[in-house]
Amino acid sequence: MFSGLIPMMQQTRRATVPLGGDSRSGNTESQIGSSKSSNCRLHLISRTGKLLLDYKQYKAARTIQNNWRKFYFRKYFKDLRKAVITIQRWWRGFSVRKNHFRYVENLLQKRVQDHHHRAATKIQALFRGWKSRRTIHDHSKLLRKQVCAAEDLLNCVAFKLHHLLRTFAIPGVYSLKNSNCMSRVEKLLASLHFRFHNGRVKTQLAKELADRGKDTETFKRSNKFSKVPFEGARYWSQCKPKCEAALKMSKNIERRMYRIIEIYDASQREAHAALVEKNRAYRKHKGLMQNIKKSAEKSKRDFCGDVIASMRRWKILVDNDLTVDKNIFKNPQNLERFVAEISQYANEFENCTCYCRIPVFTEIYCG
Amino acid sequence: MMSRKGNQLHPSSIRPSSTTPDCNQKRRGDMTAPPPNPKPEKSRIMEMHAIFLGHDTRGDNKISIRHLGHCLRAMGATPTEAMVSKHVRQYEASTMQRICFDEVMGIYSSLGKHGGMLSPKKKQIEADQFVSSLRVFDTDKSGWIPAIRLRRILTKTGECMGSMEVDELLQGRINKDGLVDYKKLVQDIIYG
């Protein structure tokens, strides 16, 4: 595309040389030929036109080169990226498939470890609870001690008051005058004395023997070893009840005590009788309510029942002594028979325009 | 274990540089979905189901969508990260965290040439494409690529891999001059 520029350049250079250089123009014949063709073109295109054409060709070449470079490098980078992605995806697939068994082994190992970990945690929890209860603080024994102390206190109060009352040191203010009601203290005495005395004595004796045996055994073993860790003070088994003397003074029972016990037994029997009577009344009332519900349920009807009941009140049926069966709607044949039976009576109302029957008199009387 | 996502260009985001119909048709052909694979036989499905259950860490016969890529590759596919992340993004958009085996099989069947066990003929074609991909970076056409260049290529461009993954890839394949025989690499990956 640039081959045509060379003769034009020569011509341009020659044209600018002053006239003194005419001796150079006749050097060779080939130059004369090219000069001749240039001269012909020079006649067609002016100098400014040549410059403009040169610039246009330059711009066209730049545009072509720009677009080609854009296309080439864009395609190159796209192919490069596609190549890299191909390498990466093949390696990722291969790597996962190669490491699958290792993954499965690690998963199995982890699950087995978790299983053993849970089992060990459970065992540790049980041991820690047992150890804490044995060495640090036993709450259940403290509660039992509290209950025992309260019971002993009540027994002590009851027996000491009974003693004062029996020796007439205080008047009988715990019973209402001229009545059969007993006070709370006397009821407690009546209930505690004969019910729990024997069992209580036996329990005390057995407990003393057991404690004595245990202490003897501990004393014998203490010659060889001592317990580690130290359990703490054994404060729950050292105290003894202080009211046993009061129990022994109650062997001789007075006539007043016999009367108290008799009244108490009678009141207990009366209470039981009242409860039995109450239950009987409740059962009677329940039976009555069931009967009421049953009769209400029996008198209930559905739509067909209502239709049959209304049919029985029809005037036609009453006049002709016809009956309607109960199961008329259970079977369509029954209904067809009934309709056929009744149709002859219904025909006499075909021409009637009124729903009621007008009585017809054979004679008209004039007053 | 998902690698870092690089500057992934979606093909539709690149405008065509010219109005040539051939270029448009070719680009449009690239964007359409590939034809689905033929259905594999029952024993192969049972095998893939066993691999699928191996990735079930909760016991409800489903896998997390974050493990979808691993599961597909363990079942025999070689998907690109763009394909996997497209499906993962769809399920995350629909707030579905775990998918069952039927859906995984649907995705597996829709992978086209990237999925399934290849026949020997197709495997040879894939190997040739793989070799041509690596030959792009072999500037002097000698059959060897410097390990440093290969590491840089795989960790900086495309769908970027992690450094440990590249170490695992290049392990045992670098000679004393620091070069990698990529033809042998391709043979190990595809046929091994």
Coordinates of C-alpha atoms in Angstrom, one line a residue:
Chain A
M1 CA 0.0 0.0 0.0
F2 CA 3.0 2.3 0.4
S3 CA 4.7 1.4 -2.8
G4 CA 3.2 4.3 -4.7
L5 CA 4.6 6.8 -2.2
I6 CA 8.2 6.5 -3.3
P7 CA 8.0 8.0 -6.8
M8 CA 5.7 10.7 -5.4
M9 CA 8.3 11.5 -2.8
Q10 CA 11.1 11.7 -5.4
Q11 CA 8.9 13.9 -7.5
T12 CA 8.2 16.1 -4.5
R13 CA 11.8 16.4 -3.7
R14 CA 12.8 17.2 -7.3
A15 CA 10.1 19.8 -7.5
T16 CA 11.4 21.6 -4.5
V17 CA 15.0 21.6 -5.8
P18 CA 16.0 24.9 -7.6
L19 CA 16.6 25.0 -11.3
G20 CA 20.4 24.6 -10.9
G21 CA 19.9 20.8 -10.3
D22 CA 18.7 20.0 -13.8
S23 CA 21.8 18.0 -14.4
R24 CA 20.6 15.2 -12.0
S25 CA 17.3 14.7 -13.9
G26 CA 18.9 13.0 -16.8
N27 CA 20.8 10.4 -14.9
T28 CA 19.2 7.0 -15.8
E29 CA 16.5 5.9 -18.1
S30 CA 14.5 4.0 -15.5
Q31 CA 14.2 7.2 -13.4
I32 CA 13.0 8.9 -16.5
G33 CA 10.3 6.3 -16.9
S34 CA 9.1 6.6 -13.3
S35 CA 9.3 10.3 -13.6
K36 CA 7.1 10.0 -16.7
S37 CA 4.4 8.0 -14.9
S38 CA 4.7 10.3 -11.9
N39 CA 4.2 13.2 -14.2
C40 CA 1.1 11.6 -15.6
R41 CA -0.3 11.1 -12.1
L42 CA 0.8 14.6 -11.0
H43 CA -1.3 16.0 -13.7
L44 CA -4.4 14.1 -12.3
I45 CA -3.9 14.7 -8.5
S46 CA -2.7 17.9 -6.9
R47 CA -0.2 18.1 -4.1
T48 CA -2.8 18.7 -1.4
G49 CA -4.9 15.8 -2.7
K50 CA -1.9 13.5 -2.4
L51 CA -1.4 14.5 1.2
L52 CA -5.1 14.0 2.0
L53 CA -5.0 10.5 0.4
D54 CA -1.9 9.6 2.3
Y55 CA -3.6 10.6 5.6
K56 CA -6.8 8.6 4.8
Q57 CA -4.8 5.5 4.0
Y58 CA -2.9 6.0 7.3
K59 CA -6.2 6.2 9.3
A60 CA -7.6 3.1 7.5
A61 CA -4.5 1.1 8.3
R62 CA -4.6 2.2 12.0
T63 CA -8.3 1.1 12.2
I64 CA -7.7 -2.3 10.7
Q65 CA -4.7 -2.9 13.0
N66 CA -6.7 -1.8 16.0
N67 CA -9.6 -4.1 15.3
W68 CA -7.3 -7.0 14.5
R69 CA -5.3 -6.6 17.8
K70 CA -8.5 -6.4 19.8
F71 CA -9.9 -9.5 18.2
Y72 CA -6.7 -11.5 18.5
F73 CA -5.9 -10.7 22.1
R74 CA -9.5 -11.1 23.2
K75 CA -9.6 -14.6 21.7
Y76 CA -6.2 -15.4 23.1
F77 CA -7.2 -14.5 26.7
K78 CA -10.5 -16.3 26.3
D79 CA -8.7 -19.5 25.2
L80 CA -6.2 -19.1 28.0
R81 CA -8.9 -18.9 30.6
K82 CA -10.7 -21.9 29.1
A83 CA -7.5 -23.9 29.2
V84 CA -6.9 -23.0 32.9
I85 CA -10.4 -23.9 33.8
T86 CA -10.1 -27.3 32.1
I87 CA -7.0 -28.1 34.0
Q88 CA -8.6 -27.1 37.3
R89 CA -11.8 -29.0 36.9
W90 CA -10.1 -32.2 35.9
W91 CA -7.8 -32.0 38.9
R92 CA -10.6 -31.2 41.3
G93 CA -12.6 -34.3 40.1
F94 CA -9.5 -36.5 40.3
S95 CA -8.6 -35.2 43.7
V96 CA -12.0 -35.8 45.2
R97 CA -12.2 -39.3 43.8
K98 CA -8.7 -40.1 45.0
N99 CA -9.4 -38.9 48.5
H100 CA -12.8 -40.4 48.9
F101 CA -11.7 -43.4 50.9
R102 CA -9.6 -41.2 53.2
Y103 CA -12.7 -39.1 53.7
V104 CA -14.8 -42.1 54.6
E105 CA -12.1 -43.4 57.0
N106 CA -11.9 -40.0 58.8
L107 CA -15.7 -39.9 59.0
L108 CA -15.8 -43.4 60.6
Q109 CA -13.0 -42.5 63.0
K110 CA -14.8 -39.3 64.1
R111 CA -18.1 -41.1 64.7
V112 CA -16.5 -43.9 66.8
Q113 CA -14.7 -41.2 68.8
D114 CA -17.9 -39.3 69.4
H115 CA -19.6 -42.5 70.6
H116 CA -16.9 -43.3 73.1
H117 CA -16.9 -39.6 74.2
R118 CA -20.6 -39.7 75.0
A119 CA -20.2 -42.9 77.0
A120 CA -17.3 -41.5 78.9
T121 CA -19.2 -38.3 79.7
K122 CA -22.1 -40.3 81.1
I123 CA -19.8 -42.3 83.3
Q124 CA -18.0 -39.2 84.5
A125 CA -21.3 -37.5 85.4
L126 CA -22.5 -40.5 87.5
F127 CA -19.1 -40.7 89.3
R128 CA -19.0 -37.0 90.1
G129 CA -22.6 -37.1 91.5
W130 CA -21.7 -40.0 93.7
K131 CA -18.5 -38.5 94.9
S132 CA -20.2 -35.1 95.7
R133 CA -23.0 -36.8 97.6
R134 CA -20.5 -38.9 99.6
T135 CA -17.9 -36.4 100.6
I136 CA -19.2 -32.8 100.3
H137 CA -22.9 -32.5 101.2
D138 CA -25.7 -35.0 101.7
H139 CA -29.0 -33.0 101.5
S140 CA -31.3 -35.9 102.0
K141 CA -29.9 -36.8 105.4
L142 CA -30.2 -33.3 106.6
L143 CA -33.9 -33.3 105.6
R144 CA -34.4 -36.6 107.5
K145 CA -32.7 -35.0 110.6
Q146 CA -35.0 -32.0 110.4
V147 CA -38.2 -34.2 110.2
C148 CA -37.0 -36.3 113.2
A149 CA -36.4 -33.2 115.3
A150 CA -39.8 -31.8 114.5
E151 CA -41.5 -35.1 115.5
D152 CA -39.5 -35.2 118.7
L153 CA -40.5 -31.7 119.6
L154 CA -44.2 -32.4 119.1
N155 CA -44.0 -35.6 121.2
C156 CA -42.3 -33.7 124.0
V157 CA -44.9 -30.9 124.0
A158 CA -47.8 -33.4 124.1
F159 CA -46.4 -35.5 126.9
K160 CA -45.4 -32.6 129.1
L161 CA -48.8 -31.0 128.9
H162 CA -50.5 -34.3 129.6
H163 CA -48.4 -34.6 132.7
L164 CA -49.4 -31.2 134.0
L165 CA -53.1 -31.9 133.3
R166 CA -53.1 -35.3 134.9
T167 CA -51.6 -34.0 138.2
F168 CA -54.2 -31.2 138.2
A169 CA -51.4 -28.6 138.1
I170 CA -53.4 -26.7 135.4
P171 CA -57.2 -26.7 134.8
G172 CA -58.8 -28.5 131.9
V173 CA -58.7 -25.6 129.5
Y174 CA -57.9 -27.7 126.6
S175 CA -61.4 -29.2 126.4
L176 CA -64.6 -27.3 126.1
K177 CA -66.7 -27.4 129.2
N178 CA -69.9 -29.6 129.2
S179 CA -69.1 -30.9 125.7
N180 CA -67.7 -34.0 124.0
C181 CA -65.2 -32.2 121.9
M182 CA -61.6 -32.8 122.5
S183 CA -58.8 -30.3 122.1
R184 CA -56.1 -30.7 119.6
V185 CA -53.5 -31.7 122.2
E186 CA -55.7 -34.4 123.6
K187 CA -56.4 -35.8 120.2
L188 CA -52.7 -35.9 119.6
L189 CA -52.2 -37.7 122.8
A190 CA -54.8 -40.2 122.0
S191 CA -53.5 -40.8 118.6
L192 CA -49.8 -41.0 119.4
H193 CA -49.8 -42.9 122.7
F194 CA -51.3 -46.2 121.8
R195 CA -50.5 -46.2 118.1
F196 CA -46.8 -45.5 118.1
H197 CA -45.6 -46.5 121.5
N198 CA -44.8 -50.1 120.8
G199 CA -43.3 -49.5 117.4
R200 CA -41.4 -46.6 118.7
V201 CA -39.8 -48.7 121.5
K202 CA -38.9 -51.5 119.2
T203 CA -37.3 -49.1 116.7
Q204 CA -35.3 -47.4 119.4
L205 CA -33.9 -50.7 120.7
A206 CA -33.0 -51.9 117.2
K207 CA -31.4 -48.6 116.4
E208 CA -29.3 -48.6 119.5
L209 CA -28.1 -52.1 118.8
A210 CA -27.2 -51.3 115.2
D211 CA -25.3 -48.2 116.1
R212 CA -23.4 -50.0 118.8
G213 CA -22.4 -52.8 116.5
K214 CA -21.3 -50.4 113.8
D215 CA -19.1 -48.4 116.2
T216 CA -17.5 -51.5 117.5
E217 CA -16.6 -52.7 114.0
T218 CA -15.3 -49.2 113.0
F219 CA -13.1 -49.2 116.2
K220 CA -11.7 -52.7 115.3
R221 CA -10.8 -51.7 111.7
S222 CA -9.3 -48.4 112.7
N223 CA -6.3 -50.3 113.9
K224 CA -5.3 -51.1 110.3
F225 CA -6.4 -48.2 108.1
S226 CA -8.1 -44.8 108.1
K227 CA -10.6 -43.4 105.6
V228 CA -9.4 -41.0 103.0
P229 CA -10.9 -38.5 102.2
F230 CA -12.4 -37.6 105.6
E231 CA -16.2 -37.7 105.4
G232 CA -16.8 -34.9 107.9
A233 CA -18.6 -34.8 111.2
R234 CA -21.2 -37.5 111.8
Y235 CA -23.8 -35.1 113.2
W236 CA -26.8 -36.9 112.0
S237 CA -26.6 -40.0 114.2
Q238 CA -25.3 -38.6 117.5
C239 CA -28.4 -37.0 119.0
K240 CA -30.8 -39.2 120.9
P241 CA -34.5 -38.4 121.7
K242 CA -34.8 -36.7 125.1
C243 CA -38.4 -37.6 125.8
E244 CA -38.1 -41.3 126.6
A245 CA -38.7 -40.6 130.3
A246 CA -42.1 -39.2 129.5
L247 CA -43.1 -42.4 127.7
K248 CA -42.3 -44.5 130.7
M249 CA -44.5 -42.5 133.0
S250 CA -47.7 -43.2 131.0
K251 CA -48.2 -46.8 131.9
N252 CA -51.0 -46.2 134.4
I253 CA -54.1 -44.9 132.5
E254 CA -56.9 -43.1 134.3
R255 CA -60.6 -43.4 133.9
R256 CA -60.6 -40.0 132.2
M257 CA -58.2 -41.3 129.6
Y258 CA -60.5 -44.3 128.9
R259 CA -63.4 -41.9 128.3
I260 CA -61.3 -39.8 126.0
I261 CA -60.3 -42.8 124.0
E262 CA -63.9 -44.0 123.8
I263 CA -65.2 -40.7 122.5
Y264 CA -62.4 -40.5 120.0
D265 CA -63.3 -43.9 118.6
A266 CA -66.9 -43.0 118.4
S267 CA -66.2 -39.8 116.5
Q268 CA -64.0 -41.7 114.1
R269 CA -66.7 -44.3 113.5
E270 CA -69.3 -41.5 112.9
A271 CA -67.0 -39.8 110.4
H272 CA -66.7 -43.0 108.5
A273 CA -70.4 -43.5 108.5
A274 CA -70.9 -39.9 107.2
L275 CA -68.5 -40.6 104.3
V276 CA -70.3 -43.8 103.4
E277 CA -73.6 -42.0 103.4
K278 CA -72.2 -39.3 101.2
N279 CA -70.9 -41.7 98.7
R280 CA -74.3 -43.5 98.6
A281 CA -76.1 -40.2 97.9
Y282 CA -73.7 -39.4 95.1
R283 CA -74.2 -42.7 93.4
K284 CA -78.0 -42.2 93.6
H285 CA -77.8 -38.8 92.0
K286 CA -75.5 -40.1 89.3
G287 CA -78.0 -42.9 88.5
L288 CA -80.8 -40.4 88.2
M289 CA -78.9 -38.2 85.8
Q290 CA -78.0 -41.2 83.7
N291 CA -81.7 -42.1 83.4
I292 CA -82.6 -38.5 82.4
K293 CA -80.0 -38.5 79.7
K294 CA -81.1 -41.9 78.4
S295 CA -84.8 -40.9 78.1
A296 CA -83.7 -37.7 76.3
E297 CA -81.6 -39.7 74.0
K298 CA -84.5 -42.1 73.3
S299 CA -86.9 -39.4 72.4
K300 CA -84.6 -37.9 69.8
R301 CA -85.5 -38.2 66.1
D302 CA -84.0 -37.5 62.7
F303 CA -85.6 -36.0 59.6
C304 CA -87.3 -39.2 58.4
G305 CA -88.7 -39.8 61.9
D306 CA -90.2 -36.3 61.9
V307 CA -91.8 -36.9 58.5
I308 CA -93.3 -40.2 59.6
A309 CA -94.6 -38.6 62.8
S310 CA -96.3 -35.8 60.8
M311 CA -97.8 -38.3 58.4
R312 CA -99.5 -40.1 61.2
R313 CA -101.4 -36.9 62.0
W314 CA -102.8 -36.5 58.4
K315 CA -106.6 -36.3 58.4
I316 CA -107.0 -38.7 55.4
L317 CA -105.2 -41.4 57.3
V318 CA -107.2 -40.9 60.5
D319 CA -110.5 -40.9 58.6
N320 CA -109.7 -44.1 56.7
D321 CA -108.0 -45.9 59.6
L322 CA -104.7 -46.3 57.8
T323 CA -101.4 -46.8 59.5
V324 CA -97.9 -45.7 58.6
D325 CA -95.0 -48.2 59.3
K326 CA -91.9 -47.1 61.1
N327 CA -89.5 -48.4 58.4
I328 CA -91.2 -46.8 55.5
F329 CA -88.1 -44.8 54.5
K330 CA -85.7 -47.7 54.9
N331 CA -86.8 -49.4 51.7
P332 CA -88.1 -47.7 48.5
Q333 CA -90.5 -50.5 47.8
N334 CA -92.3 -49.8 51.1
L335 CA -92.7 -46.2 50.1
E336 CA -94.1 -47.1 46.7
R337 CA -96.7 -49.4 48.2
F338 CA -97.8 -46.7 50.6
V339 CA -98.1 -44.1 47.8
A340 CA -100.1 -46.6 45.6
E341 CA -102.3 -47.4 48.6
I342 CA -103.0 -43.7 49.3
S343 CA -103.4 -42.4 45.8
Q344 CA -107.0 -43.4 45.4
Y345 CA -107.9 -41.3 48.4
A346 CA -105.9 -38.3 47.1
N347 CA -107.8 -38.3 43.8
E348 CA -110.9 -36.8 45.3
F349 CA -109.0 -33.6 46.0
E350 CA -107.9 -33.1 42.4
N351 CA -110.6 -30.6 41.6
C352 CA -110.6 -28.9 44.9
T353 CA -109.0 -25.4 44.9
C354 CA -109.0 -25.1 48.7
Y355 CA -106.9 -27.1 51.2
C356 CA -109.9 -27.7 53.5
R357 CA -113.1 -29.6 52.9
I358 CA -116.2 -27.6 52.7
P359 CA -119.2 -29.3 54.2
V360 CA -122.0 -29.7 51.6
F361 CA -125.6 -29.4 52.9
T362 CA -128.3 -31.2 50.9
E363 CA -131.1 -28.8 52.0
I364 CA -131.0 -25.0 52.5
Y365 CA -133.3 -23.8 55.2
C366 CA -134.9 -20.3 55.0
G367 CA -135.7 -18.6 58.2
Chain B
M1 CA -12.6 -26.8 51.5
M2 CA -14.0 -24.7 48.7
S3 CA -11.3 -22.8 46.9
R4 CA -11.3 -19.0 46.6
K5 CA -13.4 -17.8 43.7
G6 CA -11.5 -15.6 41.3
N7 CA -12.8 -13.0 38.8
Q8 CA -15.2 -15.4 37.0
L9 CA -16.5 -13.8 33.9
H10 CA -19.9 -15.1 32.9
P11 CA -20.0 -15.7 29.1
S12 CA -23.1 -13.6 28.6
S13 CA -21.4 -10.5 30.2
I14 CA -18.9 -10.3 27.3
R15 CA -20.4 -8.3 24.4
P16 CA -19.5 -9.5 20.9
S17 CA -16.8 -7.4 19.4
S18 CA -18.2 -7.6 15.8
T19 CA -21.5 -8.2 14.1
T20 CA -20.4 -11.3 12.2
P21 CA -23.2 -13.9 12.3
D22 CA -20.8 -16.7 12.6
C23 CA -19.4 -15.3 15.8
N24 CA -22.9 -14.7 17.2
Q25 CA -24.1 -18.1 16.4
K26 CA -21.0 -19.7 17.9
R27 CA -21.4 -17.7 21.1
R28 CA -25.1 -18.5 21.3
G29 CA -24.2 -22.1 20.8
D30 CA -21.8 -21.9 23.8
M31 CA -24.5 -20.5 26.0
T32 CA -27.1 -23.2 25.5
A33 CA -27.3 -26.1 27.9
P34 CA -25.5 -29.3 26.8
P35 CA -27.7 -32.4 26.0
P36 CA -28.3 -34.7 29.0
N37 CA -26.4 -37.9 29.5
P38 CA -28.1 -41.3 28.9
K39 CA -29.4 -42.8 32.1
P40 CA -26.9 -45.1 33.8
E41 CA -27.8 -48.6 34.8
K42 CA -29.1 -49.7 38.1
S43 CA -25.9 -51.0 39.7
R44 CA -24.2 -47.7 38.8
I45 CA -27.1 -45.8 40.4
M46 CA -26.8 -47.9 43.6
E47 CA -23.1 -47.2 43.7
M48 CA -23.7 -43.5 43.3
H49 CA -26.4 -43.6 46.0
A50 CA -23.8 -45.2 48.4
I51 CA -21.4 -42.4 47.7
F52 CA -24.2 -39.9 48.2
L53 CA -25.0 -41.4 51.6
G54 CA -21.3 -41.2 52.5
H55 CA -21.6 -37.4 52.4
D56 CA -24.7 -37.4 54.5
T57 CA -23.5 -36.1 57.9
R58 CA -26.9 -35.7 59.6
G59 CA -28.7 -39.0 58.8
D60 CA -31.7 -37.6 57.0
N61 CA -30.8 -39.0 53.5
K62 CA -29.9 -35.5 52.3
I63 CA -26.6 -33.6 51.8
S64 CA -25.8 -30.0 52.4
I65 CA -25.6 -27.9 49.2
R66 CA -22.1 -26.8 50.3
H67 CA -21.0 -30.4 49.7
L68 CA -22.6 -30.7 46.3
G69 CA -19.4 -30.2 44.4
H70 CA -17.6 -32.9 46.4
C71 CA -20.5 -35.3 46.0
L72 CA -20.7 -34.8 42.2
R73 CA -16.9 -35.3 41.8
A74 CA -16.9 -38.4 44.0
M75 CA -19.7 -39.8 41.8
G76 CA -17.5 -39.5 38.7
A77 CA -18.2 -36.1 37.3
T78 CA -15.7 -33.3 36.6
P79 CA -17.8 -30.1 36.7
T80 CA -16.4 -26.6 36.6
E81 CA -16.8 -24.4 39.7
A82 CA -19.1 -22.1 37.7
M83 CA -21.6 -25.0 37.2
V84 CA -21.5 -26.0 40.8
S85 CA -21.8 -22.5 42.1
K86 CA -24.8 -21.9 39.7
H87 CA -26.7 -24.7 41.3
V88 CA -25.7 -23.8 44.8
R89 CA -26.8 -20.3 44.3
Q90 CA -30.2 -21.4 42.9
Y91 CA -30.8 -23.6 46.0
E92 CA -29.6 -20.9 48.4
A93 CA -32.0 -18.4 46.7
S94 CA -34.9 -20.8 47.3
T95 CA -33.7 -21.1 51.0
M96 CA -33.2 -24.9 50.6
Q97 CA -30.2 -26.0 52.6
R98 CA -30.2 -29.7 52.0
I99 CA -31.1 -31.6 48.8
C100 CA -32.0 -35.2 48.3
F101 CA -30.5 -37.8 46.0
D102 CA -33.1 -37.3 43.2
E103 CA -32.1 -33.7 42.8
V104 CA -28.4 -34.6 42.9
M105 CA -29.0 -37.1 40.1
G106 CA -30.9 -34.4 38.1
I107 CA -27.9 -32.1 38.4
Y108 CA -25.5 -35.0 37.6
S109 CA -27.5 -35.8 34.4
S110 CA -27.5 -32.2 33.3
L111 CA -23.7 -31.8 33.3
G112 CA -23.3 -32.9 29.7
K113 CA -19.8 -33.9 28.8
H114 CA -18.4 -32.9 32.2
G115 CA -20.3 -35.7 33.9
G116 CA -20.4 -39.5 34.0
M117 CA -17.9 -42.2 33.2
L118 CA -16.5 -41.7 29.8
S119 CA -16.1 -44.3 27.2
P120 CA -12.5 -44.9 26.0
K121 CA -13.1 -43.0 22.8
K122 CA -14.5 -39.9 24.7
K123 CA -11.8 -40.3 27.3
Q124 CA -9.2 -40.0 24.5
I125 CA -10.9 -36.9 23.2
E126 CA -10.9 -35.4 26.7
A127 CA -7.3 -36.2 27.1
D128 CA -6.4 -34.5 23.9
Q129 CA -8.3 -31.4 24.9
F130 CA -6.6 -31.5 28.3
V131 CA -3.2 -31.8 26.6
S132 CA -4.0 -28.9 24.2
S133 CA -5.0 -26.8 27.2
L134 CA -1.7 -27.4 28.8
R135 CA 0.1 -26.9 25.5
V136 CA -1.2 -23.3 25.5
F137 CA 1.2 -22.5 28.3
D138 CA 4.1 -24.5 26.8
T139 CA 5.6 -21.6 24.9
D140 CA 8.6 -23.4 23.4
K141 CA 6.6 -26.6 22.6
S142 CA 9.1 -28.8 24.3
G143 CA 6.7 -30.9 26.3
W144 CA 7.8 -29.5 29.7
I145 CA 6.3 -26.6 31.7
P146 CA 8.2 -24.9 34.6
A147 CA 6.5 -25.8 37.9
I148 CA 6.6 -22.2 39.0
R149 CA 4.7 -21.1 36.0
L150 CA 2.1 -23.8 36.4
R151 CA 1.6 -23.0 40.0
R152 CA 1.1 -19.3 39.2
I153 CA -1.3 -20.1 36.4
L154 CA -3.5 -22.4 38.6
T155 CA -3.5 -20.1 41.6
K156 CA -4.0 -16.7 40.0
T157 CA -6.2 -17.3 36.9
G158 CA -9.3 -19.2 36.0
E159 CA -11.3 -20.7 38.8
C160 CA -8.5 -20.3 41.3
M161 CA -7.2 -23.3 43.3
G162 CA -5.6 -23.1 46.7
S163 CA -1.9 -23.4 47.3
M164 CA -2.2 -26.8 49.0
E165 CA -4.2 -28.1 46.1
V166 CA -1.5 -27.1 43.7
D167 CA 1.1 -28.7 46.0
E168 CA -0.8 -31.9 45.9
L169 CA -1.1 -31.7 42.1
L170 CA 2.6 -31.1 41.6
Q171 CA 3.7 -33.6 44.2
G172 CA 6.1 -36.2 42.7
R173 CA 5.9 -34.7 39.2
I174 CA 8.7 -32.1 39.3
N175 CA 12.1 -33.2 38.0
K176 CA 15.5 -31.8 39.2
D177 CA 15.4 -28.9 36.7
G178 CA 12.0 -27.7 38.1
L179 CA 10.0 -28.8 35.0
V180 CA 6.8 -30.8 34.8
D181 CA 6.0 -33.4 32.1
Y182 CA 2.4 -32.5 31.4
K183 CA 1.7 -35.4 29.1
K184 CA 2.4 -37.8 31.9
L185 CA 0.4 -35.6 34.2
V186 CA -2.6 -35.9 31.9
Q187 CA -2.3 -39.6 31.7
D188 CA -2.2 -40.0 35.5
I189 CA -5.3 -37.8 36.0
I190 CA -7.5 -39.1 33.3
Y191 CA -6.6 -42.8 33.3
G192 CA -5.3 -43.3 36.8

